[in-house]
Short mmCIF file of C-alpha atoms in Angstrom, two decimals:
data_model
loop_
_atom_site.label_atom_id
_atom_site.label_comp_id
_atom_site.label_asym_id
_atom_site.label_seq_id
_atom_site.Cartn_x
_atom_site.Cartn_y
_atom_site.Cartn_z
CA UNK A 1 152.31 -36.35 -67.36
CA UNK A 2 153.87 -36.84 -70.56
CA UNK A 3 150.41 -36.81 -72.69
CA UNK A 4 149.39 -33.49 -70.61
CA UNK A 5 152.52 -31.86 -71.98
CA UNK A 6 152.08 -32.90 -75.09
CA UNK A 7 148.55 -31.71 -75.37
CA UNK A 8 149.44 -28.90 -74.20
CA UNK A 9 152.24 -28.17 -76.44
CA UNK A 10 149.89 -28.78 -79.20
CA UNK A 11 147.45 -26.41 -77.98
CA UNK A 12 149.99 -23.56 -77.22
CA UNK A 13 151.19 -23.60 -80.65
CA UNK A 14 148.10 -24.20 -82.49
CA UNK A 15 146.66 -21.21 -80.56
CA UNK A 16 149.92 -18.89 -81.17
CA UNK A 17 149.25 -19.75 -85.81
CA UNK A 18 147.50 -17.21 -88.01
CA UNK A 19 143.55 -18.48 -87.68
CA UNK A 20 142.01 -19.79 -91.03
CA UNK A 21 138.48 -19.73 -92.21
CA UNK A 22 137.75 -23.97 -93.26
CA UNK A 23 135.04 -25.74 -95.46
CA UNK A 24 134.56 -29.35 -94.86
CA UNK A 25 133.31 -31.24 -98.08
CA UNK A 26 131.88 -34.17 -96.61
CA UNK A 27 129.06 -36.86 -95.89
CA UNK A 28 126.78 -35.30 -94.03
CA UNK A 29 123.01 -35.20 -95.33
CA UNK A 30 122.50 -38.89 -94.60
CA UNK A 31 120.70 -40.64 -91.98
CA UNK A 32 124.11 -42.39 -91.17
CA UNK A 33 125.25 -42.65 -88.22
CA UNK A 34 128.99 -42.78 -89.05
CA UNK A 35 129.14 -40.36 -91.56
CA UNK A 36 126.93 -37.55 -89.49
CA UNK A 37 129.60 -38.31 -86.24
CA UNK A 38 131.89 -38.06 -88.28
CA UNK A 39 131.47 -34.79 -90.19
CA UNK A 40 130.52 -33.38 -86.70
CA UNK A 41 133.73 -34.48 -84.88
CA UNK A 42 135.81 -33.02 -87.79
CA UNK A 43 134.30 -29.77 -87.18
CA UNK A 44 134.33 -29.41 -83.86
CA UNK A 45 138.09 -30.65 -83.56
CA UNK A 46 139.14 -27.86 -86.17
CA UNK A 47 136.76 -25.35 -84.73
CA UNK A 48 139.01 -25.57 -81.58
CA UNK A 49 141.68 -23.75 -83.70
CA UNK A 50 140.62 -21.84 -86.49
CA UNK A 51 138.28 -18.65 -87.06
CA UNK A 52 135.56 -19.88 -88.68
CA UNK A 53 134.92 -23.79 -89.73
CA UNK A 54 131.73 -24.71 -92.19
CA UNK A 55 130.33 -27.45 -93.57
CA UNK A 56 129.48 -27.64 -97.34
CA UNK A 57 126.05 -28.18 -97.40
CA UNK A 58 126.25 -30.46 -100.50
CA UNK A 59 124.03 -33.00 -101.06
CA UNK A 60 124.07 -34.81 -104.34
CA UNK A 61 121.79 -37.22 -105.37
CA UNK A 62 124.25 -40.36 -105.70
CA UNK A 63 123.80 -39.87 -101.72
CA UNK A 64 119.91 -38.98 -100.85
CA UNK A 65 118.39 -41.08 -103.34
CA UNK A 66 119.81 -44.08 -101.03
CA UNK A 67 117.47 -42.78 -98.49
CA UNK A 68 113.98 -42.22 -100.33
CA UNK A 69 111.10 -43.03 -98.64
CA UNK A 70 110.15 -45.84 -100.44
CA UNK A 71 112.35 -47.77 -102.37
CA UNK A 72 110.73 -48.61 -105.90
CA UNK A 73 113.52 -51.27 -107.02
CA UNK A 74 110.61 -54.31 -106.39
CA UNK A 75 107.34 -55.08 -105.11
CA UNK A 76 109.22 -56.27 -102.12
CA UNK A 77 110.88 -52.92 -101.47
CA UNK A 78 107.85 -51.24 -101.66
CA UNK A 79 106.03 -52.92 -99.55
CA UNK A 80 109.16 -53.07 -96.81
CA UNK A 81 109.26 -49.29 -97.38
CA UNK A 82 105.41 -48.70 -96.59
CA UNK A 83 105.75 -51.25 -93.59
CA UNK A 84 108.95 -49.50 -91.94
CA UNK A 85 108.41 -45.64 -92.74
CA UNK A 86 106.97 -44.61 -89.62
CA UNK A 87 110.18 -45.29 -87.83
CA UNK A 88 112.79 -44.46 -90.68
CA UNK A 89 110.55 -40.51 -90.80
CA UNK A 90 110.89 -40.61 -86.78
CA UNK A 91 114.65 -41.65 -87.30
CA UNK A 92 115.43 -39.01 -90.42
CA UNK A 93 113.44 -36.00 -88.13
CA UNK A 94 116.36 -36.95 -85.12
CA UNK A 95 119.02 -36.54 -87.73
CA UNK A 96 117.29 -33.41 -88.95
CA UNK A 97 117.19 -32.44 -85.34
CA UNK A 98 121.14 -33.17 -85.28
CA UNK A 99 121.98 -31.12 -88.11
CA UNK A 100 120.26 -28.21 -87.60
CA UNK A 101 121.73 -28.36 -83.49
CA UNK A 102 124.95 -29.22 -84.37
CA UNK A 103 126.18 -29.30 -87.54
CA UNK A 104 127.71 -25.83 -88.51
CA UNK A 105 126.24 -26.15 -92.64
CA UNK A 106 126.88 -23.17 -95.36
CA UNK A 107 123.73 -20.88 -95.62
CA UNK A 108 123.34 -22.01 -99.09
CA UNK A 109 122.28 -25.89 -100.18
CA UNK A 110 123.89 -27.27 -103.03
CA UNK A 111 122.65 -30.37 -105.10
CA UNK A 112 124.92 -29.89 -107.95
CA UNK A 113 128.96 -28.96 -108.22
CA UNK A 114 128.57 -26.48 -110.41
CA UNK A 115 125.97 -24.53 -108.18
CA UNK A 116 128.74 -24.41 -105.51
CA UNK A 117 129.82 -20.49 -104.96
CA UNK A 118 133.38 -19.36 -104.39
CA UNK A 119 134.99 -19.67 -101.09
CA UNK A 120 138.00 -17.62 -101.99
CA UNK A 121 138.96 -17.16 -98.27
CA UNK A 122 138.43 -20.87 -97.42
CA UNK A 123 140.88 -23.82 -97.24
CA UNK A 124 139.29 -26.73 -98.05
CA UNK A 125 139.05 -30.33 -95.91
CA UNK A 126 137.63 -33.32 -97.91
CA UNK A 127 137.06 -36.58 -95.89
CA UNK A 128 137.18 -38.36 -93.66
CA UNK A 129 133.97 -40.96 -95.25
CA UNK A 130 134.16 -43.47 -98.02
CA UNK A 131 133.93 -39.97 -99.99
CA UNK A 132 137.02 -41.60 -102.73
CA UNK A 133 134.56 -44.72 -103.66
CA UNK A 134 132.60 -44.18 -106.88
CA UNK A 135 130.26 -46.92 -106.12
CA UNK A 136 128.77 -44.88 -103.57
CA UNK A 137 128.96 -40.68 -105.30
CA UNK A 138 127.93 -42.24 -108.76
CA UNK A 139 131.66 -42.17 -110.57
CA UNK A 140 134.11 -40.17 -108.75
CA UNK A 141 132.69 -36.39 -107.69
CA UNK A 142 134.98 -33.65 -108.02
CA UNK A 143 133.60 -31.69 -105.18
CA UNK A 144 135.24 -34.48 -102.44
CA UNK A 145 137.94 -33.20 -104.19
CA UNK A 146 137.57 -29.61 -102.69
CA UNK A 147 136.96 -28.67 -106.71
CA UNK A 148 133.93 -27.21 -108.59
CA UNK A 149 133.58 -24.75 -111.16
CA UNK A 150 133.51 -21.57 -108.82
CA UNK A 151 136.42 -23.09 -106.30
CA UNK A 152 139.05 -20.73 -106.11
CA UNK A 153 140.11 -21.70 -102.67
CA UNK A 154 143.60 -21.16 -101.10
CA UNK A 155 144.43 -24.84 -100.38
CA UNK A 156 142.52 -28.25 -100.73
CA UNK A 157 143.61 -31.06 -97.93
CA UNK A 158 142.22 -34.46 -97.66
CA UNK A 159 141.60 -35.52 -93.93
CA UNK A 160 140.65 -39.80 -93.70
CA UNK A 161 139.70 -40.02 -96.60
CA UNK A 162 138.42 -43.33 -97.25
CA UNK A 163 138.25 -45.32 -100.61
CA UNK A 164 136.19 -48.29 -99.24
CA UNK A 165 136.84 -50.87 -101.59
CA UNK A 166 139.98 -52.78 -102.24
CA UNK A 167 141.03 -51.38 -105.53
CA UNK A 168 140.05 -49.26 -108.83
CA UNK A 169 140.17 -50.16 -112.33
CA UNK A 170 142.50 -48.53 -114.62
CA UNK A 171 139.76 -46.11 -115.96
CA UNK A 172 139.08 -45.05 -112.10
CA UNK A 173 142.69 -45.04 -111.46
CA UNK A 174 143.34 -42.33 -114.42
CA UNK A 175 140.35 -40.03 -113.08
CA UNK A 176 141.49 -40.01 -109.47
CA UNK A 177 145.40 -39.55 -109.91
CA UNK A 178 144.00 -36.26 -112.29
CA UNK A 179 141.82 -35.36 -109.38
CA UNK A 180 144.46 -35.70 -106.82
CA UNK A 181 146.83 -33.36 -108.46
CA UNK A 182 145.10 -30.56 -106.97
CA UNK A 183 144.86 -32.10 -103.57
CA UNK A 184 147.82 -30.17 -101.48
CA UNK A 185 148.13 -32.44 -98.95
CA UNK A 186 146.72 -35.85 -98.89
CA UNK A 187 145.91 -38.06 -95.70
CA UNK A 188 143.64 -41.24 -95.53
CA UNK A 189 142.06 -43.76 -92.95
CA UNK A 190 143.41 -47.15 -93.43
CA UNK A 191 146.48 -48.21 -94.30
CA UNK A 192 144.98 -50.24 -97.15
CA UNK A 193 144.25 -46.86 -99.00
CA UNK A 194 147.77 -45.56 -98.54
CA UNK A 195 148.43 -48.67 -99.85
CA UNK A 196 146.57 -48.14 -102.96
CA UNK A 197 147.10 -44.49 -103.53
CA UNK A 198 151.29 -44.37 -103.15
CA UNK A 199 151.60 -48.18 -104.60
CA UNK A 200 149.37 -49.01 -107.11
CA UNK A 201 148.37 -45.46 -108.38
CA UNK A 202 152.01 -44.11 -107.69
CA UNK A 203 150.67 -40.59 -106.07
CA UNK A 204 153.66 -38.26 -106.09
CA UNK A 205 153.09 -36.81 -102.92
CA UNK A 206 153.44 -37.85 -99.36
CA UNK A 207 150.23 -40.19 -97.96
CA UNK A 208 149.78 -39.99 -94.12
CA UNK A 209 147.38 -42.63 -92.52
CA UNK A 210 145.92 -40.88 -89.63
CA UNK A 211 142.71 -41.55 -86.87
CA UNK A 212 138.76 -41.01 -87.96
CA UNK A 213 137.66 -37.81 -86.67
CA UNK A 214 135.80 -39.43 -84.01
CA UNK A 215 138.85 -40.96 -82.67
CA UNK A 216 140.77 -37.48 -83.28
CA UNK A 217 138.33 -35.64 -81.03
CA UNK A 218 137.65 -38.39 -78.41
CA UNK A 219 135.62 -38.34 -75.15
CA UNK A 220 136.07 -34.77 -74.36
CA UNK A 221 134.04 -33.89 -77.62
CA UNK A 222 131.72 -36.69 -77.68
CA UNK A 223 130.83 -36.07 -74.00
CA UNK A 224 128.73 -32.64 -75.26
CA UNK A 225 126.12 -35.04 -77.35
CA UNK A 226 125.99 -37.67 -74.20
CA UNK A 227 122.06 -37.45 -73.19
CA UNK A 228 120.74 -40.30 -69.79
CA UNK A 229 119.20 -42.72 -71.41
CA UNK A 230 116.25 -45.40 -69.79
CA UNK A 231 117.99 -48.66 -70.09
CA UNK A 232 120.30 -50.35 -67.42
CA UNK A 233 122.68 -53.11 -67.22
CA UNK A 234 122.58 -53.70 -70.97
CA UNK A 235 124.45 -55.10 -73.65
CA UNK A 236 124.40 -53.00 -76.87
CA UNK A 237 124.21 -54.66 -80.42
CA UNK A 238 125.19 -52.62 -83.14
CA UNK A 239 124.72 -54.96 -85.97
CA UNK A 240 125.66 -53.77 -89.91
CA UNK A 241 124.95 -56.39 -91.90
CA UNK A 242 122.06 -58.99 -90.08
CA UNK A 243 125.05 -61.37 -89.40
CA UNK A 244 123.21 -63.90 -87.45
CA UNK A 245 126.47 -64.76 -86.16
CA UNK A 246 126.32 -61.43 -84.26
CA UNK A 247 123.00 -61.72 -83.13
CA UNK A 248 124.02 -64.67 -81.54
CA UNK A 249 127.53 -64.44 -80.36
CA UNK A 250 125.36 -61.29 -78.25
CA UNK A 251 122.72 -63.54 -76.78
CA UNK A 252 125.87 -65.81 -75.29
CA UNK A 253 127.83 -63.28 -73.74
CA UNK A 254 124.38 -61.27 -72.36
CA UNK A 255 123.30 -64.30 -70.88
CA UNK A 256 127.03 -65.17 -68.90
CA UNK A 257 126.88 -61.41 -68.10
CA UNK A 258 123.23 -61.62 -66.70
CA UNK A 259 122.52 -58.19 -69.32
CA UNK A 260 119.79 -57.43 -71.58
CA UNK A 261 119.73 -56.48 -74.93
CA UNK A 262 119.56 -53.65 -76.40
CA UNK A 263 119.63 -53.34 -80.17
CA UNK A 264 119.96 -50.13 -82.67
CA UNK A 265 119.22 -51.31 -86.22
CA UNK A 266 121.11 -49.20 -88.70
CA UNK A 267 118.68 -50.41 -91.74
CA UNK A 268 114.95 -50.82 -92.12
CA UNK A 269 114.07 -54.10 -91.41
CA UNK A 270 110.63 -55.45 -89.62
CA UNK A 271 111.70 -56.34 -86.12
CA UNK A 272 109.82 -56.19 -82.37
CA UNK A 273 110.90 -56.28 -78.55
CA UNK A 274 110.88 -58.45 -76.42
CA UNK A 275 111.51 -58.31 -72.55
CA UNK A 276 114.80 -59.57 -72.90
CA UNK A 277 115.66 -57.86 -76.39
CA UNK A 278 115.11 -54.32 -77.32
CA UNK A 279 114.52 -53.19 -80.71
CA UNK A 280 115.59 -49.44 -81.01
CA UNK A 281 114.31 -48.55 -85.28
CA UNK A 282 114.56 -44.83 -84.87
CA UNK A 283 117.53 -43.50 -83.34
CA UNK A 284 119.02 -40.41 -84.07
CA UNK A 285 122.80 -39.68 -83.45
CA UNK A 286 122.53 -38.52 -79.65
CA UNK A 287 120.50 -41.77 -78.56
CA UNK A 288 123.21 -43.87 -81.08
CA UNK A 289 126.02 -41.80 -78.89
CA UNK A 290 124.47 -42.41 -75.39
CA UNK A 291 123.34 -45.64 -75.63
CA UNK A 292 127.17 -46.56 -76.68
CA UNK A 293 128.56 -44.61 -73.75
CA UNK A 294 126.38 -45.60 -71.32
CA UNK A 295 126.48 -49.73 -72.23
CA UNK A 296 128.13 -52.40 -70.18
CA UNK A 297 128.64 -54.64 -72.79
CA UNK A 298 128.77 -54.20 -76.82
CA UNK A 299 129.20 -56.17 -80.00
CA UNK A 300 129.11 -55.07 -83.26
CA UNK A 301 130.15 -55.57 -86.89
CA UNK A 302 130.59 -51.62 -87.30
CA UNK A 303 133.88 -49.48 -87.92
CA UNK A 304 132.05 -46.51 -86.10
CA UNK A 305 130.58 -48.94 -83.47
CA UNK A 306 133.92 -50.31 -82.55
CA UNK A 307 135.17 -46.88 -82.23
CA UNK A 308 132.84 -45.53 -79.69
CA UNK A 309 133.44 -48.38 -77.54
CA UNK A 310 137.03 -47.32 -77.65
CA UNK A 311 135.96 -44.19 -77.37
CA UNK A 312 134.10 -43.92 -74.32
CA UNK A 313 135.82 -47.50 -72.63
CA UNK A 314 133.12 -50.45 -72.80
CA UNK A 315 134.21 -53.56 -73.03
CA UNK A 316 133.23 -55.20 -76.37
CA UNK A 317 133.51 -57.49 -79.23
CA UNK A 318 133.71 -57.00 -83.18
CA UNK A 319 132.55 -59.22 -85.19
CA UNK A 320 134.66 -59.57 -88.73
CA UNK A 321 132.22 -57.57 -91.53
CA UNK A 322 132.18 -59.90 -94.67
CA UNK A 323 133.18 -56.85 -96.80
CA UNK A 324 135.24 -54.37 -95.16
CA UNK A 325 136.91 -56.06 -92.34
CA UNK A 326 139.93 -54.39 -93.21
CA UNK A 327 138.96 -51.08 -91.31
CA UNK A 328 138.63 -52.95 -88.05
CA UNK A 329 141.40 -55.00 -88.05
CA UNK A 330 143.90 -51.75 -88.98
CA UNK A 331 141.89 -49.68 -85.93
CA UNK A 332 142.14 -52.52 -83.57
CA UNK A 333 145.62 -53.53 -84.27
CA UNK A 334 146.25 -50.01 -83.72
CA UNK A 335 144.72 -49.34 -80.16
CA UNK A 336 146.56 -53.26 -79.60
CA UNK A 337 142.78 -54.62 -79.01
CA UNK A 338 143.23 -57.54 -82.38
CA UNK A 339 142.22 -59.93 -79.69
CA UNK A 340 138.29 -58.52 -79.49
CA UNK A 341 138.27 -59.28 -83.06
CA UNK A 342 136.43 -62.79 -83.02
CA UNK A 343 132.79 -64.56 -84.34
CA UNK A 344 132.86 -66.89 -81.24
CA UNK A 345 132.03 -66.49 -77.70
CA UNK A 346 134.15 -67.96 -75.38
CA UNK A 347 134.05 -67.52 -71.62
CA UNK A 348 137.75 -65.98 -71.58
CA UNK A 349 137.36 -63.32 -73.74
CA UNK A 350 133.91 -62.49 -72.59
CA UNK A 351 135.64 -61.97 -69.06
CA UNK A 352 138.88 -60.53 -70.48
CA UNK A 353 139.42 -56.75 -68.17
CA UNK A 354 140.69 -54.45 -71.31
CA UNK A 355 143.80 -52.38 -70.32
CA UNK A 356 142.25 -48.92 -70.87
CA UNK A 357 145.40 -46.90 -70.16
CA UNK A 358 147.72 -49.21 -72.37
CA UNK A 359 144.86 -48.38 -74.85
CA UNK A 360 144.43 -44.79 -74.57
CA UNK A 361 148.44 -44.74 -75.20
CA UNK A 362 148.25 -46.06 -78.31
CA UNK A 363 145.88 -43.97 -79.13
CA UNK A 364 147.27 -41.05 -78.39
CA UNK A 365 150.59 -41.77 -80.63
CA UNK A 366 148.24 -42.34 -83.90
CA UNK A 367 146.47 -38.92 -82.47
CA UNK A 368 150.04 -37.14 -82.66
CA UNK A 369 150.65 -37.84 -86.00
CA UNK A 370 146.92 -37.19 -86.79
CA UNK A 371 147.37 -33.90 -85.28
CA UNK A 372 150.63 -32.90 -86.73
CA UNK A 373 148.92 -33.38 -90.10
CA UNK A 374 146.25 -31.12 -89.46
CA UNK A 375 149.39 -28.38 -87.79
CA UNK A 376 151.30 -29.06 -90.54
CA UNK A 377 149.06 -28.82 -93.37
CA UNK A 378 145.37 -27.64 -92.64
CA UNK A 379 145.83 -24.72 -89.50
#
């Protein structure tokens, strides 16, 4: 009772503020699984409340160029490339598919900042994504800053933002503080960041930790991409990195839960079925979302994988990623679920019933102060 009224508190005043028109500078032209979910659960959460919610349809080069066709950076990424491109062209039409059905992109494409028209009527959302980590844009890129040369926009927020690494040197640190001067209102994913940004780079302004989109929008809004799918009584592996670990810490707890497996592989690799283990190479983002709502078991190594069994309730364990284990272990402490964190089966936690309500409680309190970010500073 107390989570209805304060949903629909939230709603009554959100729906009684002035609309706004909002662009969302994001990850989005990727065959990633994450950051397409991602971008799409941002939009449709905001959509909810304001008149008109787009996203930039940026896509640099630093990005796409991670995703050629074939790779030339050896003879043996060539030939991997040749061998696995009838699946990854299958698996980059779905995503196609996805963004032309659901994603709500600007008319216009952009492939360099200083293409980008004005949006004078437009606030503008940057995150959530590692969109702060210069590894991945090629050096720090203004325009996940809501700033290019045309940008004379009315106010630039940052929603979970992610930096995805553990720190910056002191040249990075000068070029984002300058960046983040024009940033109105800044909020981030893991605590980690926050760390970083107030601590180490001593941001002025107020940093608020707050949920992934897909966390902020939650069943209700997943639900709409939720297709049947042809498997039953499975176990889902989600597995990141080729941690053999996973692979088989997943065989134990299928076998003691008499499950198959079913496996989506989130990178190329040169892999075939078998009855007992199915490889799934070119999944788009509705057959990534179904098969997670629709498992009875799952293990993973993935941020966005451990989400979505959150999400949608299946029981499941997450394996420790070697890099970036830090994002799990903040979202898990977080929904009080530390305990699934583990690289070893063991019968008790393979049979351990997951208090869903106790769950969905904490939840909800990292939602409200997701939420009164976005009242407070984005709506």
């Amino acid at each position: 009772m107390v989570q209805f009224l304060q949903n629909y508190l939230l709603y009554y005043l959100l729906e009684n503020m002035g609309k706004s028109n909002i662009i969302i500078s994001t990850f989005h032209c990727v065959p990633n699984y994450g950051a397409v979910l991602q971008a799409f659960c941002l939009q449709e959460y905001l959509g909810q409340y304001a008149d008109q919610v787009q996203i930039l349809n940026y896509c640099p080069r630093a990005l796409t160029d991670e995703y050629k066709n074939i790779n030339f950076y050896s003879l043996g990424s060539i030939v991997m490339s040749i061998l696995t491109l009838p699946n990854f062209l299958k698996k980059k039409k779905a995503f196609k598919n996805f963004e032309h059905n659901y994603l709500k992109l600007t008319s216009s494409k952009y492939f360099k900042q200083e293409h980008i028209a004005d949006f004078s009527d437009y606030s503008v959302v940057v995150g959530s994504d590692q969109i702060w980590n210069p590894q991945i844009t090629a050096g720090f890129d203004s325009v996940y800053f809501g700033q290019w040369p045309a940008s004379k926009v009315s106010k630039i927020v940052s929603y979970a933002a992610s930096i995805g690494k553990g720190n910056y040197s002191d040249e990075e640190k000068s070029v984002i503080k300058r960046l983040l001067e024009k940033v109105h209102a800044i909020s981030v994913r893991e605590n980690e960041a926050n760390t970083i940004l107030t601590q180490e780079l001593n941001i002025c302004k107020p940093v608020t930790t707050v949920l992934d989109p897909t966390l902020l929008a939650g069943a209700s809004i997943l639900q709409k991409l939720v297709k049947p799918v042809s498997y039953k009584k499975y176990l889902l592996i989600y597995n990141l990195t080729g941690n053999p670990i996973l692979n088989k810490l997943a065989e134990e707890v299928a076998l003691k839960k008499g499950l198959r497996i079913v496996e989506i592989c989130g990178k190329r690799v040169l892999k075939k079925s078998s009855k007992e283990h199915t490889i799934i190479l070119d999944a788009g983002p509705i057959e990534f979302v179904s098969l997670f709502n629709q498992a009875d078991y799952v293990v993973t190594d993935s941020f966005h994988g451990t989400a979505f069994s959150i999400i949608f309730h299946r029981p499941f364990i997450t394996v420790p990623h070697k890099t970036r284990g830090s994002r799990m272990i903040n979202l898990l402490s977080k929904a009080g679920l530390i305990d699934r964190l583990s690289d070893s089966f063991s019968d008790s936690l393979c049979n351990q019933t997951i208090d869903w309500n106790s769950v969905d409680e904490n939840i909800a309190k990292e939602r409200a102060i997701s939420e009164k970010f976005i009242r407070e500073n984005i709506l």
